[in-house]
Each structure stands twice: as C-alpha cells, then as structure tokens.
C-alpha cells in the first residue's frame, strides 16, 4: 500500500503544521437534525466532492479509516489525478466527517478534513480544514494558480451540501 506523502498525519484535527499553506473555511448549510443527518450521509459517501464537479471513486462507502479515495479533477482540457487515503473518519449524533491525506501521484502534499456539525443552536455547519504544499513539479511552478484553484474547490465543496428548499409539488 503506498505511503502518505507527508509526515504530519492527523494534524487537521488541531494546530496546523508549519511549512504548508493553511486553509480553514466554514459555511452554515441548514438547520435541524434532519438536515444534519442528510449532510452526514452525503459527506461520508463523497457527495461534496461529486457535486463540486470532481470525479471520485471510494474503496469503501461510507468512508472509513484506510479507505482509498481516487479523484480526477477536470481543469480545462486536462484532468488531474489525486489519490488519497482516509486517515480519520467519525460519525456521532452531532458530528460526522473524514480527513484524507495525499498519496504519491497527487499534485499536492498534505491533508484535508471535511466535517459537518449539528451545533447546539440547531445550525448545521460544514467545516473544511487543510494544509498543503506543492507535490509535483507543475504545482511548484504554478503555485499561485494552484492556490486559486484550491480555494475555488473548497468553496464549491462547502456549497455542495447546502440544504436546498424541497419542491413538494
């Protein structure tokens, strides 16, 4: 089994390591237990990535520690492969999520954590935490563009689980 491409496994759960770009973003995606349950189910099936336009394949559904995540991100006339391994996964009555770390062949080195929480107020919030650094020659060369693409993708992930009004007609 390929080894992760960074040594700070699990660091998205706390203080992010030096030497990487850090991202912490969140969005309220709805309100109430039903919204939380749907968002948790969707998150653990890779729907945030899929709805954001990423072709994703999971070795296990729902994801769990050790699951392999194979993603292909189309950018214009090319698509980038981004293999990862799940390093943390959890589901409780008010929290669900997973984190994956990069494997050889991924354009970046680092970890990304996706977490949905049902807050005491009833709000359902989606949190994404990441640390990354260029992992390939082309991501080192295009680092400013990579940061723009990464931020755009995180915003798309955050919007992917927003509760939409249901049409009962």
PDB file of C-alpha atoms in Angstrom, residues 4-168:
ATOM      1  CA  UNK A   4       1.275   9.075   2.542  1.00  0.00           C
ATOM      2  CA  UNK A   5       3.379  11.919   1.118  1.00  0.00           C
ATOM      3  CA  UNK A   6       3.603  13.968   4.335  1.00  0.00           C
ATOM      4  CA  UNK A   7       4.565  13.118   7.932  1.00  0.00           C
ATOM      5  CA  UNK A   8       2.003  15.157   9.946  1.00  0.00           C
ATOM      6  CA  UNK A   9      -0.867  12.666   9.735  1.00  0.00           C
ATOM      7  CA  UNK A  10      -3.935  13.863  11.629  1.00  0.00           C
ATOM      8  CA  UNK A  11      -2.764  17.464  12.000  1.00  0.00           C
ATOM      9  CA  UNK A  12      -6.027  18.847  10.563  1.00  0.00           C
ATOM     10  CA  UNK A  13      -7.574  17.992  13.954  1.00  0.00           C
ATOM     11  CA  UNK A  14      -5.533  20.663  15.738  1.00  0.00           C
ATOM     12  CA  UNK A  15      -2.655  23.048  15.167  1.00  0.00           C
ATOM     13  CA  UNK A  16      -1.687  23.033  11.502  1.00  0.00           C
ATOM     14  CA  UNK A  17       1.989  22.329  10.771  1.00  0.00           C
ATOM     15  CA  UNK A  18       4.478  24.961   9.627  1.00  0.00           C
ATOM     16  CA  UNK A  19       5.731  24.915   6.054  1.00  0.00           C
ATOM     17  CA  UNK A  20       2.330  24.453   4.406  1.00  0.00           C
ATOM     18  CA  UNK A  21      -0.473  26.637   3.129  1.00  0.00           C
ATOM     19  CA  UNK A  22      -3.283  26.578   5.712  1.00  0.00           C
ATOM     20  CA  UNK A  23      -6.996  26.757   4.946  1.00  0.00           C
ATOM     21  CA  UNK A  24      -9.860  26.911   7.431  1.00  0.00           C
ATOM     22  CA  UNK A  25     -13.282  27.658   5.975  1.00  0.00           C
ATOM     23  CA  UNK A  26     -16.838  27.000   7.107  1.00  0.00           C
ATOM     24  CA  UNK A  27     -20.400  27.535   5.993  1.00  0.00           C
ATOM     25  CA  UNK A  28     -23.811  27.125   7.584  1.00  0.00           C
ATOM     26  CA  UNK A  29     -25.637  24.672   5.338  1.00  0.00           C
ATOM     27  CA  UNK A  30     -29.026  24.406   7.055  1.00  0.00           C
ATOM     28  CA  UNK A  31     -30.819  23.893  10.323  1.00  0.00           C
ATOM     29  CA  UNK A  32     -32.024  20.894  12.286  1.00  0.00           C
ATOM     30  CA  UNK A  33     -31.363  17.234  12.870  1.00  0.00           C
ATOM     31  CA  UNK A  34     -32.826  16.079   9.528  1.00  0.00           C
ATOM     32  CA  UNK A  35     -30.510  18.417   7.629  1.00  0.00           C
ATOM     33  CA  UNK A  36     -27.561  17.174   9.675  1.00  0.00           C
ATOM     34  CA  UNK A  37     -28.408  13.506   9.009  1.00  0.00           C
ATOM     35  CA  UNK A  38     -28.702  14.070   5.240  1.00  0.00           C
ATOM     36  CA  UNK A  39     -25.494  16.116   5.131  1.00  0.00           C
ATOM     37  CA  UNK A  40     -23.608  13.497   7.173  1.00  0.00           C
ATOM     38  CA  UNK A  41     -24.812  10.691   4.893  1.00  0.00           C
ATOM     39  CA  UNK A  42     -23.864  12.664   1.782  1.00  0.00           C
ATOM     40  CA  UNK A  43     -20.483  13.705   3.132  1.00  0.00           C
ATOM     41  CA  UNK A  44     -19.447  10.161   4.015  1.00  0.00           C
ATOM     42  CA  UNK A  45     -20.438   8.996   0.501  1.00  0.00           C
ATOM     43  CA  UNK A  46     -18.224  11.580  -1.233  1.00  0.00           C
ATOM     44  CA  UNK A  47     -21.125  13.733  -2.403  1.00  0.00           C
ATOM     45  CA  UNK A  48     -19.442  17.044  -1.509  1.00  0.00           C
ATOM     46  CA  UNK A  49     -16.681  16.251  -3.994  1.00  0.00           C
ATOM     47  CA  UNK A  50     -19.018  14.777  -6.611  1.00  0.00           C
ATOM     48  CA  UNK A  51     -21.419  17.755  -6.513  1.00  0.00           C
ATOM     49  CA  UNK A  52     -18.431  20.105  -6.760  1.00  0.00           C
ATOM     50  CA  UNK A  53     -17.536  18.557 -10.116  1.00  0.00           C
ATOM     51  CA  UNK A  54     -14.891  16.054  -9.047  1.00  0.00           C
ATOM     52  CA  UNK A  55     -14.948  12.505 -10.385  1.00  0.00           C
ATOM     53  CA  UNK A  56     -14.482  10.479  -7.202  1.00  0.00           C
ATOM     54  CA  UNK A  57     -14.164   6.769  -6.533  1.00  0.00           C
ATOM     55  CA  UNK A  58     -14.212   5.397  -2.980  1.00  0.00           C
ATOM     56  CA  UNK A  59     -12.935   1.957  -1.982  1.00  0.00           C
ATOM     57  CA  UNK A  60     -15.492   1.847   0.865  1.00  0.00           C
ATOM     58  CA  UNK A  61     -18.842   3.583   1.371  1.00  0.00           C
ATOM     59  CA  UNK A  62     -19.296   5.165   3.799  1.00  0.00           C
ATOM     60  CA  UNK A  63     -15.645   6.136   4.022  1.00  0.00           C
ATOM     61  CA  UNK A  64     -13.644   4.880   6.977  1.00  0.00           C
ATOM     62  CA  UNK A  65     -10.027   4.977   8.064  1.00  0.00           C
ATOM     63  CA  UNK A  66      -7.915   3.247   5.441  1.00  0.00           C
ATOM     64  CA  UNK A  67     -10.367   3.851   2.570  1.00  0.00           C
ATOM     65  CA  UNK A  68      -8.750   4.811  -0.703  1.00  0.00           C
ATOM     66  CA  UNK A  69     -10.098   7.889  -2.452  1.00  0.00           C
ATOM     67  CA  UNK A  70      -9.319   8.310  -6.150  1.00  0.00           C
ATOM     68  CA  UNK A  71     -10.255  11.696  -7.579  1.00  0.00           C
ATOM     69  CA  UNK A  72      -9.952  13.218 -11.026  1.00  0.00           C
ATOM     70  CA  UNK A  73     -10.289  16.964 -11.235  1.00  0.00           C
ATOM     71  CA  UNK A  74     -11.041  18.278 -14.727  1.00  0.00           C
ATOM     72  CA  UNK A  75      -9.375  21.640 -15.436  1.00  0.00           C
ATOM     73  CA  UNK A  76      -9.968  22.813 -18.964  1.00  0.00           C
ATOM     74  CA  UNK A  77      -8.682  20.258 -21.446  1.00  0.00           C
ATOM     75  CA  UNK A  78      -6.755  18.224 -18.835  1.00  0.00           C
ATOM     76  CA  UNK A  79      -7.700  16.242 -15.750  1.00  0.00           C
ATOM     77  CA  UNK A  80      -5.502  15.723 -12.719  1.00  0.00           C
ATOM     78  CA  UNK A  81      -5.433  12.517 -10.712  1.00  0.00           C
ATOM     79  CA  UNK A  82      -5.475  12.990  -6.943  1.00  0.00           C
ATOM     80  CA  UNK A  83      -5.132   9.739  -4.956  1.00  0.00           C
ATOM     81  CA  UNK A  84      -5.710   9.918  -1.184  1.00  0.00           C
ATOM     82  CA  UNK A  85      -6.190   7.693   1.848  1.00  0.00           C
ATOM     83  CA  UNK A  86      -8.673   8.355   4.652  1.00  0.00           C
ATOM     84  CA  UNK A  87      -6.743   8.958   7.884  1.00  0.00           C
ATOM     85  CA  UNK A  88      -9.696   9.879  10.144  1.00  0.00           C
ATOM     86  CA  UNK A  89     -13.424   9.179   9.953  1.00  0.00           C
ATOM     87  CA  UNK A  90     -16.129   9.534  12.557  1.00  0.00           C
ATOM     88  CA  UNK A  91     -19.871   9.782  12.968  1.00  0.00           C
ATOM     89  CA  UNK A  92     -21.584  10.772  16.205  1.00  0.00           C
ATOM     90  CA  UNK A  93     -25.092  12.176  16.860  1.00  0.00           C
ATOM     91  CA  UNK A  94     -23.832  15.734  16.243  1.00  0.00           C
ATOM     92  CA  UNK A  95     -20.644  15.368  14.178  1.00  0.00           C
ATOM     93  CA  UNK A  96     -19.608  13.489  11.055  1.00  0.00           C
ATOM     94  CA  UNK A  97     -16.599  13.722   8.855  1.00  0.00           C
ATOM     95  CA  UNK A  98     -13.373  12.408   7.476  1.00  0.00           C
ATOM     96  CA  UNK A  99      -9.889  13.542   6.585  1.00  0.00           C
ATOM     97  CA  UNK A 100      -7.781  12.279   3.754  1.00  0.00           C
ATOM     98  CA  UNK A 101      -4.075  12.514   3.144  1.00  0.00           C
ATOM     99  CA  UNK A 102      -2.266  12.639  -0.151  1.00  0.00           C
ATOM    100  CA  UNK A 103      -0.653   9.611  -1.767  1.00  0.00           C
ATOM    101  CA  UNK A 104       2.099   9.512  -4.420  1.00  0.00           C
ATOM    102  CA  UNK A 105       0.794  10.972  -7.689  1.00  0.00           C
ATOM    103  CA  UNK A 106      -1.336  13.659  -6.015  1.00  0.00           C
ATOM    104  CA  UNK A 107      -0.458  17.188  -7.212  1.00  0.00           C
ATOM    105  CA  UNK A 108      -0.156  18.357  -3.581  1.00  0.00           C
ATOM    106  CA  UNK A 109       1.239  17.027  -0.294  1.00  0.00           C
ATOM    107  CA  UNK A 110      -0.920  17.345   2.794  1.00  0.00           C
ATOM    108  CA  UNK A 111      -4.268  16.661   4.354  1.00  0.00           C
ATOM    109  CA  UNK A 112      -7.846  17.881   4.032  1.00  0.00           C
ATOM    110  CA  UNK A 113     -10.566  17.448   6.683  1.00  0.00           C
ATOM    111  CA  UNK A 114     -14.309  17.652   5.995  1.00  0.00           C
ATOM    112  CA  UNK A 115     -16.632  17.869   8.976  1.00  0.00           C
ATOM    113  CA  UNK A 116     -20.366  18.521   9.404  1.00  0.00           C
ATOM    114  CA  UNK A 117     -21.580  19.527  12.863  1.00  0.00           C
ATOM    115  CA  UNK A 118     -25.008  19.988  14.402  1.00  0.00           C
ATOM    116  CA  UNK A 119     -24.486  22.945  16.738  1.00  0.00           C
ATOM    117  CA  UNK A 120     -26.479  23.482  19.985  1.00  0.00           C
ATOM    118  CA  UNK A 121     -28.350  26.303  18.176  1.00  0.00           C
ATOM    119  CA  UNK A 122     -29.627  23.764  15.628  1.00  0.00           C
ATOM    120  CA  UNK A 123     -27.490  25.216  12.850  1.00  0.00           C
ATOM    121  CA  UNK A 124     -25.685  22.681  10.688  1.00  0.00           C
ATOM    122  CA  UNK A 125     -22.199  23.843   9.735  1.00  0.00           C
ATOM    123  CA  UNK A 126     -19.744  22.384   7.258  1.00  0.00           C
ATOM    124  CA  UNK A 127     -16.074  22.888   8.156  1.00  0.00           C
ATOM    125  CA  UNK A 128     -13.078  22.296   5.905  1.00  0.00           C
ATOM    126  CA  UNK A 129      -9.534  22.414   7.226  1.00  0.00           C
ATOM    127  CA  UNK A 130      -6.485  21.750   5.094  1.00  0.00           C
ATOM    128  CA  UNK A 131      -2.742  22.096   4.910  1.00  0.00           C
ATOM    129  CA  UNK A 132      -0.896  21.587   1.665  1.00  0.00           C
ATOM    130  CA  UNK A 133       2.276  22.215  -0.271  1.00  0.00           C
ATOM    131  CA  UNK A 134       3.186  21.556  -3.901  1.00  0.00           C
ATOM    132  CA  UNK A 135       3.817  17.882  -4.503  1.00  0.00           C
ATOM    133  CA  UNK A 136       4.770  17.841  -8.173  1.00  0.00           C
ATOM    134  CA  UNK A 137       6.926  19.980 -10.448  1.00  0.00           C
ATOM    135  CA  UNK A 138       3.904  21.587 -12.123  1.00  0.00           C
ATOM    136  CA  UNK A 139       2.274  22.568  -8.815  1.00  0.00           C
ATOM    137  CA  UNK A 140       5.544  24.150  -7.669  1.00  0.00           C
ATOM    138  CA  UNK A 141       5.800  26.046 -10.958  1.00  0.00           C
ATOM    139  CA  UNK A 142       2.140  27.119 -10.893  1.00  0.00           C
ATOM    140  CA  UNK A 143       1.804  27.688  -7.134  1.00  0.00           C
ATOM    141  CA  UNK A 144      -0.190  30.959  -7.387  1.00  0.00           C
ATOM    142  CA  UNK A 145      -2.714  29.330  -9.747  1.00  0.00           C
ATOM    143  CA  UNK A 146      -2.862  26.210  -7.564  1.00  0.00           C
ATOM    144  CA  UNK A 147      -3.870  28.363  -4.565  1.00  0.00           C
ATOM    145  CA  UNK A 148      -6.686  29.953  -6.594  1.00  0.00           C
ATOM    146  CA  UNK A 149      -7.939  26.561  -7.806  1.00  0.00           C
ATOM    147  CA  UNK A 150      -7.739  25.060  -4.305  1.00  0.00           C
ATOM    148  CA  UNK A 151      -9.704  27.951  -2.756  1.00  0.00           C
ATOM    149  CA  UNK A 152     -12.301  27.718  -5.520  1.00  0.00           C
ATOM    150  CA  UNK A 153     -12.703  23.963  -4.989  1.00  0.00           C
ATOM    151  CA  UNK A 154     -13.097  24.372  -1.228  1.00  0.00           C
ATOM    152  CA  UNK A 155     -15.849  26.934  -1.806  1.00  0.00           C
ATOM    153  CA  UNK A 156     -17.534  24.517  -4.212  1.00  0.00           C
ATOM    154  CA  UNK A 157     -17.307  21.714  -1.623  1.00  0.00           C
ATOM    155  CA  UNK A 158     -18.846  23.996   1.016  1.00  0.00           C
ATOM    156  CA  UNK A 159     -21.736  24.859  -1.296  1.00  0.00           C
ATOM    157  CA  UNK A 160     -22.314  21.251  -2.309  1.00  0.00           C
ATOM    158  CA  UNK A 161     -24.068  20.263   0.928  1.00  0.00           C
ATOM    159  CA  UNK A 162     -26.206  23.380   1.409  1.00  0.00           C
ATOM    160  CA  UNK A 163     -29.791  22.360   2.164  1.00  0.00           C
ATOM    161  CA  UNK A 164     -31.953  23.270  -0.822  1.00  0.00           C
ATOM    162  CA  UNK A 165     -35.658  24.031  -0.481  1.00  0.00           C
ATOM    163  CA  UNK A 166     -37.660  20.985  -1.485  1.00  0.00           C
ATOM    164  CA  UNK A 167     -40.355  21.294  -4.128  1.00  0.00           C
ATOM    165  CA  UNK A 168     -43.304  19.301  -2.800  1.00  0.00           C
TER     166      UNK A 168
END
